[in-house]
XYZ file of C-alpha atoms in Angstrom:
681
model
C -53.484 64.966 -13.144
C -53.960 61.304 -14.021
C -57.279 60.194 -15.335
C -59.271 58.571 -12.599
C -61.683 56.774 -14.946
C -64.655 57.705 -12.885
C -67.556 55.565 -13.940
C -70.256 58.161 -13.050
C -69.886 61.675 -14.522
C -71.841 62.864 -11.609
C -69.161 61.483 -9.146
C -66.345 63.257 -11.286
C -68.253 66.467 -11.004
C -68.832 66.289 -7.321
C -65.138 65.764 -6.650
C -64.096 68.511 -9.013
C -61.269 66.614 -10.448
C -59.856 67.331 -13.883
C -59.138 64.220 -16.080
C -56.548 64.682 -18.754
C -55.471 61.733 -20.894
C -54.505 58.515 -19.109
C -50.870 58.576 -18.014
C -50.472 62.383 -18.283
C -49.648 64.803 -15.580
C -52.051 67.766 -15.188
C -49.263 70.304 -15.615
C -51.603 73.085 -16.181
C -52.905 72.645 -12.637
C -49.467 73.402 -11.063
C -48.887 76.733 -9.228
C -47.186 79.498 -11.146
C -46.731 81.409 -7.738
C -45.217 78.698 -5.504
C -41.744 77.408 -6.146
C -41.222 73.621 -5.972
C -38.350 74.281 -3.715
C -40.561 76.372 -1.238
C -43.523 73.930 -0.755
C -43.837 71.160 -3.165
C -47.344 70.154 -2.180
C -48.679 73.683 -2.739
C -46.728 73.853 -6.041
C -48.481 70.750 -7.246
C -51.802 70.868 -5.597
C -52.327 74.323 -4.089
C -54.361 75.695 -7.096
C -56.681 72.589 -7.096
C -57.281 72.890 -3.254
C -58.085 76.687 -3.695
C -60.719 76.018 -6.388
C -62.118 72.819 -5.058
C -65.474 73.011 -3.198
C -66.153 70.308 -0.618
C -69.571 68.809 -1.431
C -71.933 68.608 1.671
C -71.901 64.872 1.603
C -68.131 64.597 1.744
C -65.589 65.057 4.601
C -62.707 64.839 2.137
C -62.176 64.896 -1.557
C -58.886 63.889 -3.457
C -57.253 61.249 -5.461
C -57.959 58.426 -2.949
C -61.453 59.508 -2.568
C -62.203 59.853 -6.380
C -61.062 56.272 -6.965
C -63.032 55.036 -3.924
C -66.125 56.658 -5.425
C -65.322 55.111 -8.764
C -65.042 51.650 -7.286
C -68.201 52.108 -5.156
C -70.096 53.101 -8.382
C -68.895 50.094 -10.111
C -69.922 47.906 -7.139
C -73.305 49.652 -6.919
C -74.253 49.028 -10.478
C -73.036 45.359 -10.251
C -74.924 44.874 -7.118
C -78.086 46.267 -8.480
C -77.717 43.873 -11.410
C -77.153 40.918 -9.002
C -80.357 41.763 -7.151
C -82.451 42.253 -10.292
C -81.010 38.991 -11.839
C -80.677 36.213 -9.343
C -79.357 33.943 -12.081
C -76.077 35.939 -11.885
C -75.603 34.937 -8.291
C -73.430 32.122 -9.228
C -71.393 31.663 -5.967
C -72.282 31.580 -2.337
C -70.638 34.842 -1.684
C -72.507 36.661 -4.469
C -75.767 35.254 -3.287
C -75.239 36.428 0.306
C -73.960 39.922 -0.586
C -76.853 40.394 -2.995
C -79.329 39.818 -0.140
C -77.340 42.045 2.204
C -77.167 44.848 -0.346
C -81.014 44.507 -1.225
C -81.743 44.763 2.465
C -79.729 47.893 2.958
C -81.384 49.617 -0.049
C -84.978 48.757 1.133
C -85.679 51.686 3.401
C -89.324 50.588 3.725
C -88.384 47.219 5.002
C -85.867 48.833 7.422
C -88.748 50.931 8.865
C -91.088 47.968 8.996
C -88.534 45.857 10.962
C -88.180 48.554 13.702
C -86.075 47.250 16.479
C -87.084 43.523 15.790
C -83.518 42.637 14.720
C -81.907 43.781 18.060
C -84.901 42.874 20.284
C -83.415 39.419 21.371
C -80.198 41.275 22.652
C -82.145 43.947 24.438
C -84.494 41.386 26.003
C -81.422 39.486 27.233
C -79.975 42.606 28.822
C -83.406 43.437 30.405
C -83.549 39.773 31.958
C -80.342 40.284 33.919
C -81.093 39.733 37.686
C -77.485 40.288 39.100
C -73.950 40.835 38.133
C -73.587 37.002 37.951
C -75.430 37.289 34.527
C -72.757 39.594 33.177
C -70.214 36.922 31.866
C -72.911 35.280 29.841
C -74.354 38.474 28.346
C -70.938 40.008 27.486
C -70.167 36.765 25.819
C -73.450 36.807 23.880
C -72.749 40.301 22.597
C -69.181 39.353 21.719
C -70.433 36.543 19.625
C -72.125 38.971 17.420
C -69.261 41.479 17.216
C -70.414 43.880 19.856
C -67.319 44.829 22.123
C -69.009 45.852 25.256
C -66.610 46.474 26.770
C -64.229 43.717 25.882
C -63.114 42.994 22.219
C -62.259 39.377 21.163
C -60.452 38.188 18.168
C -58.736 34.918 17.136
C -55.433 35.457 15.171
C -52.048 34.112 14.884
C -50.017 34.085 18.125
C -47.332 36.824 17.431
C -44.640 34.701 19.273
C -45.520 31.685 17.390
C -47.353 32.632 14.203
C -48.025 28.958 13.203
C -50.958 28.679 15.652
C -53.870 30.691 16.410
C -54.847 32.094 19.776
C -57.722 34.082 21.303
C -57.036 37.683 22.271
C -58.912 39.912 24.518
C -58.566 43.773 24.302
C -59.948 47.051 25.362
C -62.951 48.522 23.682
C -66.401 49.827 24.385
C -66.109 53.596 24.464
C -68.635 55.794 22.702
C -66.348 58.939 22.313
C -63.673 58.817 19.517
C -60.635 58.816 21.976
C -60.139 57.948 25.653
C -58.782 61.550 26.336
C -62.082 63.041 25.131
C -63.672 62.011 28.519
C -61.143 64.149 30.492
C -59.605 67.074 28.425
C -61.091 70.497 29.015
C -60.592 71.594 25.412
C -63.244 73.068 23.131
C -63.324 69.932 20.790
C -63.547 67.578 23.835
C -66.434 69.480 25.494
C -68.176 69.651 22.117
C -67.748 65.894 21.573
C -69.018 65.134 25.044
C -72.172 67.088 24.547
C -72.792 65.612 21.196
C -72.255 62.086 22.553
C -74.672 62.769 25.395
C -77.401 63.844 22.797
C -76.664 60.792 20.746
C -77.111 58.470 23.732
C -80.276 60.181 24.744
C -81.791 59.941 21.312
C -80.989 56.245 20.889
C -82.109 55.257 24.271
C -85.298 57.273 24.293
C -86.197 56.283 20.677
C -85.904 52.625 21.815
C -88.167 53.282 24.895
C -85.542 53.230 27.630
C -84.825 55.611 30.367
C -82.767 58.467 28.978
C -83.019 61.091 31.828
C -80.114 63.449 32.580
C -79.282 61.290 35.577
C -79.216 58.126 33.474
C -76.822 59.737 30.854
C -74.660 61.095 33.753
C -74.288 57.497 34.957
C -73.533 56.334 31.560
C -70.879 59.036 31.144
C -69.415 58.205 34.527
C -69.337 54.493 33.642
C -67.489 55.073 30.366
C -65.004 57.554 32.058
C -63.982 54.689 34.424
C -63.299 52.497 31.337
C -61.503 55.303 29.604
C -59.213 55.803 32.729
C -58.089 52.323 32.307
C -57.750 52.438 28.545
C -54.243 52.442 27.180
C -53.571 55.514 24.969
C -53.302 54.833 21.322
C -49.552 55.584 20.756
C -48.614 53.077 23.491
C -50.706 50.278 21.762
C -47.970 50.346 18.992
C -45.633 48.486 21.365
C -46.171 44.824 20.469
C -44.543 43.699 23.684
C -46.815 45.868 25.788
C -49.892 44.177 24.325
C -48.618 40.621 24.431
C -49.568 39.115 27.850
C -50.217 35.462 27.585
C -52.327 33.985 30.419
C -54.312 30.995 31.412
C -57.933 31.594 32.463
C -57.187 31.062 36.088
C -54.421 33.669 35.808
C -56.767 36.133 34.269
C -59.245 35.528 36.999
C -56.469 35.991 39.631
C -55.417 39.317 37.875
C -58.919 40.637 37.404
C -61.168 39.569 40.211
C -64.741 40.320 40.205
C -65.962 38.833 36.897
C -66.357 34.987 36.274
C -63.806 34.976 33.320
C -63.821 31.213 32.891
C -67.608 31.402 32.488
C -67.220 34.183 29.985
C -64.630 32.286 27.939
C -66.556 29.205 27.812
C -69.648 31.004 26.576
C -67.624 33.068 24.132
C -65.794 30.126 22.488
C -68.393 27.322 22.481
C -69.419 25.779 19.164
C -71.125 22.728 17.714
C -67.767 20.964 17.871
C -66.130 22.201 21.002
C -67.527 22.657 24.588
C -65.931 26.122 24.927
C -63.039 27.673 26.882
C -59.453 27.933 26.074
C -56.264 26.729 27.852
C -54.326 29.977 27.019
C -55.158 33.398 25.704
C -53.500 36.704 25.030
C -54.717 39.658 27.231
C -53.630 42.863 25.286
C -54.440 45.206 28.211
C -54.482 43.498 31.677
C -55.161 46.835 33.479
C -58.386 47.352 31.500
C -59.652 43.872 32.254
C -58.893 44.389 35.924
C -60.993 47.614 35.725
C -63.929 45.750 33.910
C -64.072 43.085 36.604
C -63.914 45.694 39.297
C -66.788 47.488 37.698
C -68.688 44.244 37.288
C -68.545 43.778 41.010
C -69.279 47.325 42.237
C -71.331 49.202 39.522
C -75.082 49.123 39.850
C -76.790 46.612 37.520
C -79.063 49.351 36.148
C -75.935 51.284 34.892
C -74.501 48.215 33.319
C -77.829 47.684 31.467
C -77.851 51.194 30.282
C -74.353 50.930 28.959
C -75.080 47.530 27.303
C -78.241 48.917 25.633
C -76.203 51.786 24.316
C -73.701 49.581 22.775
C -76.301 47.305 21.091
C -78.194 50.360 19.691
C -74.962 52.096 18.656
C -73.737 49.012 16.920
C -76.751 48.768 14.731
C -77.941 52.359 14.564
C -76.936 53.035 11.022
C -78.911 49.980 9.875
C -82.117 50.661 11.925
C -85.034 52.924 11.214
C -84.454 56.640 10.340
C -84.902 57.849 13.865
C -81.794 55.871 14.842
C -79.773 56.170 11.603
C -80.181 60.048 11.706
C -78.991 60.184 15.354
C -75.956 58.110 14.308
C -75.124 60.435 11.413
C -75.646 63.538 13.407
C -73.059 62.193 15.945
C -70.493 60.395 13.790
C -70.988 62.316 10.586
C -71.714 65.862 11.701
C -70.154 66.258 15.269
C -67.075 64.112 14.787
C -66.172 64.615 11.025
C -68.051 67.848 10.071
C -70.107 66.059 7.306
C -73.062 68.162 6.227
C -75.366 65.672 4.603
C -75.590 61.884 4.138
C -73.376 60.277 1.366
C -75.396 58.599 -1.363
C -77.352 55.602 -0.147
C -75.546 53.027 -2.199
C -72.107 54.237 -0.981
C -73.311 54.137 2.754
C -74.671 50.558 2.272
C -71.519 49.362 0.637
C -69.502 50.910 3.505
C -71.836 49.193 6.046
C -71.239 45.832 4.292
C -67.600 45.947 3.706
C -66.158 48.240 6.406
C -63.393 50.693 5.892
C -60.901 48.158 4.586
C -63.234 45.461 3.357
C -62.378 43.378 6.383
C -66.034 42.930 7.496
C -67.627 39.417 7.000
C -68.972 40.060 3.623
C -66.102 42.268 2.491
C -64.556 39.549 0.377
C -67.856 38.937 -1.325
C -67.798 42.488 -2.466
C -64.172 41.884 -3.629
C -65.235 38.823 -5.638
C -67.707 40.961 -7.431
C -65.340 43.714 -7.981
C -62.573 41.696 -9.688
C -65.216 39.914 -11.915
C -65.862 43.454 -13.386
C -62.693 45.498 -13.068
C -59.567 43.585 -12.463
C -56.920 43.378 -15.143
C -54.328 40.490 -15.286
C -51.921 42.824 -16.811
C -52.157 45.086 -13.769
C -51.319 42.006 -11.618
C -48.375 41.151 -13.891
C -46.929 44.716 -13.874
C -47.587 45.138 -10.081
C -45.522 41.926 -9.494
C -42.619 43.329 -11.477
C -42.835 46.596 -9.602
C -42.674 44.719 -6.259
C -39.621 42.825 -7.496
C -37.905 46.165 -8.375
C -38.711 47.821 -5.027
C -37.707 44.827 -3.062
C -34.414 44.750 -4.971
C -33.941 48.518 -4.073
C -34.574 47.760 -0.367
C -32.142 44.923 -0.484
C -29.317 47.269 -1.723
C -30.257 49.657 1.014
C -29.917 47.067 3.651
C -26.599 45.932 2.276
C -25.156 49.373 2.157
C -26.281 50.625 5.587
C -23.120 51.855 7.555
C -24.818 51.727 11.042
C -25.991 48.142 10.881
C -23.862 45.144 11.744
C -23.407 42.221 9.469
C -25.354 39.836 11.757
C -28.290 41.992 11.771
C -28.175 42.618 7.991
C -28.263 38.946 7.543
C -31.484 38.629 9.461
C -32.976 41.850 7.626
C -32.222 40.331 4.257
C -33.752 36.960 5.382
C -36.863 38.728 6.302
C -36.975 40.745 3.023
C -36.541 37.611 1.040
C -39.319 35.895 2.913
C -41.814 38.584 2.558
C -45.133 37.287 0.878
C -46.829 39.551 -1.609
C -50.688 39.338 -2.145
C -51.627 40.986 -5.346
C -54.990 41.860 -6.814
C -57.297 39.221 -5.350
C -57.121 35.921 -3.560
C -57.009 32.596 -5.487
C -60.175 31.361 -3.798
C -63.254 32.887 -2.197
C -65.225 32.144 0.980
C -68.094 29.872 0.674
C -70.080 31.278 3.510
C -71.223 27.819 4.667
C -74.036 28.133 7.154
C -74.796 31.812 6.339
C -78.215 32.833 5.356
C -79.037 36.523 4.928
C -82.411 38.014 4.487
C -83.010 40.708 1.775
C -85.695 42.320 3.961
C -83.569 42.599 7.275
C -80.533 44.930 7.056
C -79.829 45.221 10.812
C -80.390 41.519 11.305
C -78.051 40.647 8.511
C -75.276 42.493 10.213
C -75.754 40.386 13.370
C -76.076 37.141 11.298
C -72.814 37.972 9.432
C -71.101 38.889 12.625
C -72.237 35.531 14.300
C -71.049 33.609 11.263
C -67.581 35.304 11.325
C -67.264 34.708 14.950
C -68.007 30.958 14.277
C -65.339 30.854 11.797
C -62.836 32.519 14.220
C -63.650 29.901 16.913
C -62.938 27.079 14.374
C -59.515 28.805 13.901
C -58.746 28.002 17.507
C -58.358 24.369 16.444
C -56.595 25.070 13.052
C -53.128 26.285 12.142
C -52.717 29.887 10.963
C -53.583 30.367 7.232
C -51.136 32.486 5.336
C -53.232 32.608 2.178
C -56.156 34.399 3.766
C -56.854 37.893 2.847
C -57.917 40.456 5.475
C -58.296 43.399 3.064
C -60.883 43.081 0.260
C -59.824 43.556 -3.419
C -62.124 46.489 -4.099
C -60.479 48.712 -1.455
C -58.272 51.750 -2.376
C -55.571 50.868 0.049
C -52.685 48.489 0.686
C -51.326 46.929 3.879
C -48.503 45.088 5.547
C -49.997 42.066 7.215
C -48.892 40.468 10.434
C -47.386 37.420 8.869
C -44.640 39.184 6.960
C -46.871 39.813 3.925
C -47.815 42.836 1.880
C -51.195 43.189 0.148
C -52.086 45.318 -2.863
C -55.702 44.958 -3.708
C -56.987 45.248 -7.303
C -58.857 48.453 -6.123
C -55.660 50.457 -5.884
C -54.106 49.069 -9.053
C -55.705 51.844 -10.969
C -54.892 55.436 -11.915
C -53.459 57.567 -10.360
C -51.617 54.915 -8.416
C -51.024 52.651 -11.357
C -51.468 53.002 -15.196
C -50.369 50.450 -17.575
C -50.243 53.138 -20.306
C -48.077 55.578 -18.197
C -44.332 55.975 -18.193
C -42.331 54.292 -15.439
C -41.784 57.535 -13.526
C -45.543 57.905 -12.976
C -45.989 54.323 -11.743
C -42.947 54.332 -9.525
C -44.036 57.536 -7.940
C -47.574 56.194 -7.468
C -47.832 52.387 -6.690
C -44.124 52.047 -6.528
C -44.133 54.412 -3.379
C -47.089 52.463 -2.061
C -45.003 49.178 -2.381
C -42.036 50.835 -0.737
C -44.236 52.057 2.024
C -45.685 48.678 2.787
C -42.323 46.867 2.614
C -40.859 49.303 5.031
C -43.712 48.778 7.474
C -42.095 45.387 8.235
C -38.913 47.355 9.105
C -40.511 50.411 10.958
C -40.341 50.799 14.710
C -42.798 48.237 15.351
C -42.522 45.937 12.400
C -38.645 45.521 12.834
C -39.406 43.544 15.977
C -40.835 40.643 14.019
C -38.930 38.022 12.221
C -39.143 36.396 8.649
C -42.237 34.465 9.581
C -43.940 37.479 11.396
C -43.213 36.173 14.768
C -42.291 38.673 17.549
C -38.652 37.847 18.002
C -35.805 40.324 18.671
C -33.189 39.785 15.958
C -31.342 43.079 16.475
C -28.076 43.615 18.496
C -28.434 46.183 21.180
C -26.091 48.581 19.378
C -28.095 48.365 16.015
C -31.374 48.765 17.941
C -29.935 51.978 19.499
C -28.802 53.310 16.179
C -32.305 52.681 14.775
C -33.924 54.386 17.666
C -31.875 57.544 17.117
C -33.129 57.656 13.619
C -36.843 57.012 14.554
C -36.663 59.741 17.294
C -35.553 62.331 14.643
C -38.617 61.226 12.593
C -40.829 61.975 15.670
C -39.337 65.367 16.156
C -39.615 66.335 12.398
C -43.375 65.519 12.231
C -44.193 67.059 15.538
C -42.893 70.409 14.122
C -45.867 70.289 11.610
C -49.167 71.865 12.797
C -51.907 71.106 10.137
C -54.458 72.998 12.288
C -53.230 75.833 14.453
C -52.646 74.598 17.989
C -52.789 70.927 16.896
C -49.608 69.414 15.770
C -49.098 65.851 14.371
C -48.654 63.264 17.095
C -45.113 62.115 16.190
C -45.427 58.833 18.368
C -48.747 57.803 17.169
C -47.941 58.316 13.448
C -44.262 57.043 13.713
C -44.799 53.788 11.897
C -46.488 55.313 8.858
C -44.020 58.219 8.907
C -41.013 55.925 8.782
C -42.549 53.914 5.947
C -43.097 57.189 4.014
C -39.667 58.556 4.817
C -37.889 55.319 3.645
C -40.481 54.073 1.185
C -40.143 57.000 -1.114
C -36.233 56.736 -1.431
C -36.605 53.076 -2.120
C -39.208 53.643 -4.827
C -36.921 56.243 -6.287
C -33.985 53.799 -6.359
C -36.175 51.183 -8.095
C -37.102 53.835 -10.719
C -33.396 54.431 -11.418
C -32.890 50.771 -11.966
C -35.864 50.592 -14.333
C -34.500 53.558 -16.232
C -31.124 51.864 -16.571
C -32.806 48.749 -18.050
C -34.775 51.072 -20.534
C -31.522 52.518 -21.895
C -30.100 56.138 -21.957
C -32.798 57.607 -24.192
C -35.534 56.813 -21.649
C -33.397 57.944 -18.697
C -33.092 61.374 -20.395
C -36.592 61.643 -21.951
C -38.675 64.619 -20.951
C -42.506 64.534 -21.046
C -44.542 67.729 -20.651
C -41.071 69.479 -19.938
C -40.351 67.290 -16.921
C -37.535 64.615 -16.403
C -38.359 61.118 -15.240
C -37.035 62.081 -11.777
C -39.188 65.146 -11.564
C -42.257 63.130 -12.773
C -41.670 60.578 -10.145
C -42.157 63.320 -7.455
C -44.914 65.070 -9.275
C -46.813 61.725 -9.584
C -46.382 61.066 -5.804
C -47.622 64.541 -4.768
C -50.691 64.140 -6.887
C -51.484 60.845 -5.248
C -51.776 62.888 -1.899
C -53.874 65.658 -3.397
C -56.809 66.240 -1.027
C -59.112 68.649 0.829
C -60.458 67.843 4.112
C -63.114 69.430 6.567
C -61.412 70.884 9.658
C -63.411 68.617 12.041
C -62.354 65.485 10.097
C -58.736 66.719 10.073
C -58.902 67.347 13.794
C -60.272 63.923 14.375
C -57.485 62.374 12.225
C -54.863 64.253 14.139
C -56.153 62.962 17.497
C -57.006 59.296 16.538
C -55.349 58.196 13.266
C -51.879 56.869 12.809
C -51.501 58.358 9.363
C -50.223 61.948 8.880
C -52.250 64.243 6.599
C -51.406 64.002 2.936
C -49.674 67.221 2.738
C -47.026 66.177 5.242
C -46.513 62.797 3.459
C -45.121 64.856 0.592
C -43.262 67.553 2.397
C -41.403 65.476 4.979
C -39.984 62.681 2.812
C -39.162 64.875 -0.226
C -37.457 67.656 1.756
C -35.217 64.862 3.352
C -34.189 63.498 -0.081
C -31.103 64.973 -1.807
C -32.455 63.288 -4.949
C -35.448 65.609 -4.810
C -33.264 68.709 -4.341
C -31.159 67.676 -7.433
C -34.215 66.931 -9.582
C -35.666 70.419 -8.989
C -32.222 72.325 -8.512
C -33.113 73.262 -5.034
C -30.459 74.904 -2.853
C -29.386 74.896 0.718
C -31.731 77.209 2.703
C -34.746 76.353 0.587
C -37.673 75.037 2.705
C -37.599 71.736 0.671
C -34.039 71.220 1.566
C -33.323 69.659 4.995
C -30.103 70.865 6.532
C -29.295 67.360 7.807
C -31.546 64.958 5.911
C -32.970 61.928 7.971
C -32.294 58.564 6.444
C -33.823 55.622 8.296
C -33.038 52.911 5.777
């Protein structure tokens, strides 16, 4: 496999990943017992999966995870240096993130702080006299990022992306999925029991009532919220979650809560009195339920619920009695993890979030690119994006089922797509933020309050198309809502991209990632947005019907896969990601063919390690998805995550590509040869 350039030998050993020379495929790791035409994932990765042990502190190991650990190690070393040498804190972001990291690594200070960081919020909840206080308390929590039970965000209006608008949405459940409150399955019962214990531990450790009757009332409260919560797969419909209203209209639709008072308290700032003239309500039924509960649920139950949300929000940053309870629930019960990850990794995750989208995520990115980013990687990635976009253009032009009028719009959208590569041109200055190197939980709330303030400022500003919402250190990529595609520096490394590798390796790695993100803007959800990212139907009815036929076939294909016996992939929830894989891989393959033609006939025929460029493309991609996952984590993914497990991101696209069958001389009847291949784009 590709060299992952792990910074710490210990990290490499923990992940049990071999590291041949950069740019080389680990051909010795391929199976001698499984045919590539039978199960290509097992052919490439089966022996590695069989011999790899999952460390107790991991829920998954694999290519993505190894690179993430390497990036975290680089950040950890750089952060420790920043803390030790304040003179290196040469920007506002580096100064703030150094303080945040220091506070997270200082376990003695965390213990000494106790509940002091969250005491003002808990005191405010305790001071409530009646339901009339609820709008103000919910707003106060919302201003520090606690969605209890209403989430708020300011983002571009999806039907007019040039302006920003406040959006309210459903949130505030303690179990991983709304169905977990009702299903009579073994996993749902276990999760309910684990969550009850978690709530009891948090509340009792904080000195609050946590009797069985109190926990029963909490579970009943959350069950009422869950009943009105829209299922995940339905949230993918952009029209369903776009419900513009005025505050009086929201009050009419959801009587029982003083919504205008809530909105004024939520959106006030030093420069504005608060309130909005218009907002988007993503789930009106949920807001109606919240208002009904505000009017009829006893205040004591509301207080228990709100205390739970405050404690849960900060638990991982609070003293050990709280952080251990949080790990036992989220790590052990939900994901099957057996012991804590290394402390520095946990702190980096708590600072940046899963995609680096947390308030200090870009400060981590600023530090990362100062240490690791290669301008050559940015240049090569730009060329790759151009090649893959050109391949997508040809695909659109050659579609037989799409009308000329719709093709024109599709090509306009593709041409207008904005790539963001490596890192932003400028970094946030964090004006007004002041983090404390001795107050980890308090820093979370300060950063969230700062971020909320910046969002409120956005209400009076046009949308910013240069802003990054994914940090450069993250091993991921995304298709943003403004017809943009983002490829952080963190993923522009082996095994996804290697400047020393041959084209086949890179097109099978980062080329496929590029194709995947481009296609996201043309998947079942993304296709509904136009060239500037606005929700605008540019399809003829006939073309839309043709597309739906293809999308429905993708749903049926993936729902035949059962990664855990009795638990198939949810084809509707994962449809956008699956379409992006099913179309992204052929587009990346087409781009490779164009690159090989440019390089000349010798390169096109050249074998390396006994494999042709076409074969190396598919081998490279399969190795990107190499992973081993705990069953609990896999089950949680299947129930809640829009991404299919890695194995099926290999099997489904490749078995539907005649190019794969040709490359490996597979024949009709082989498992890796679909009898009627699905081609979406």
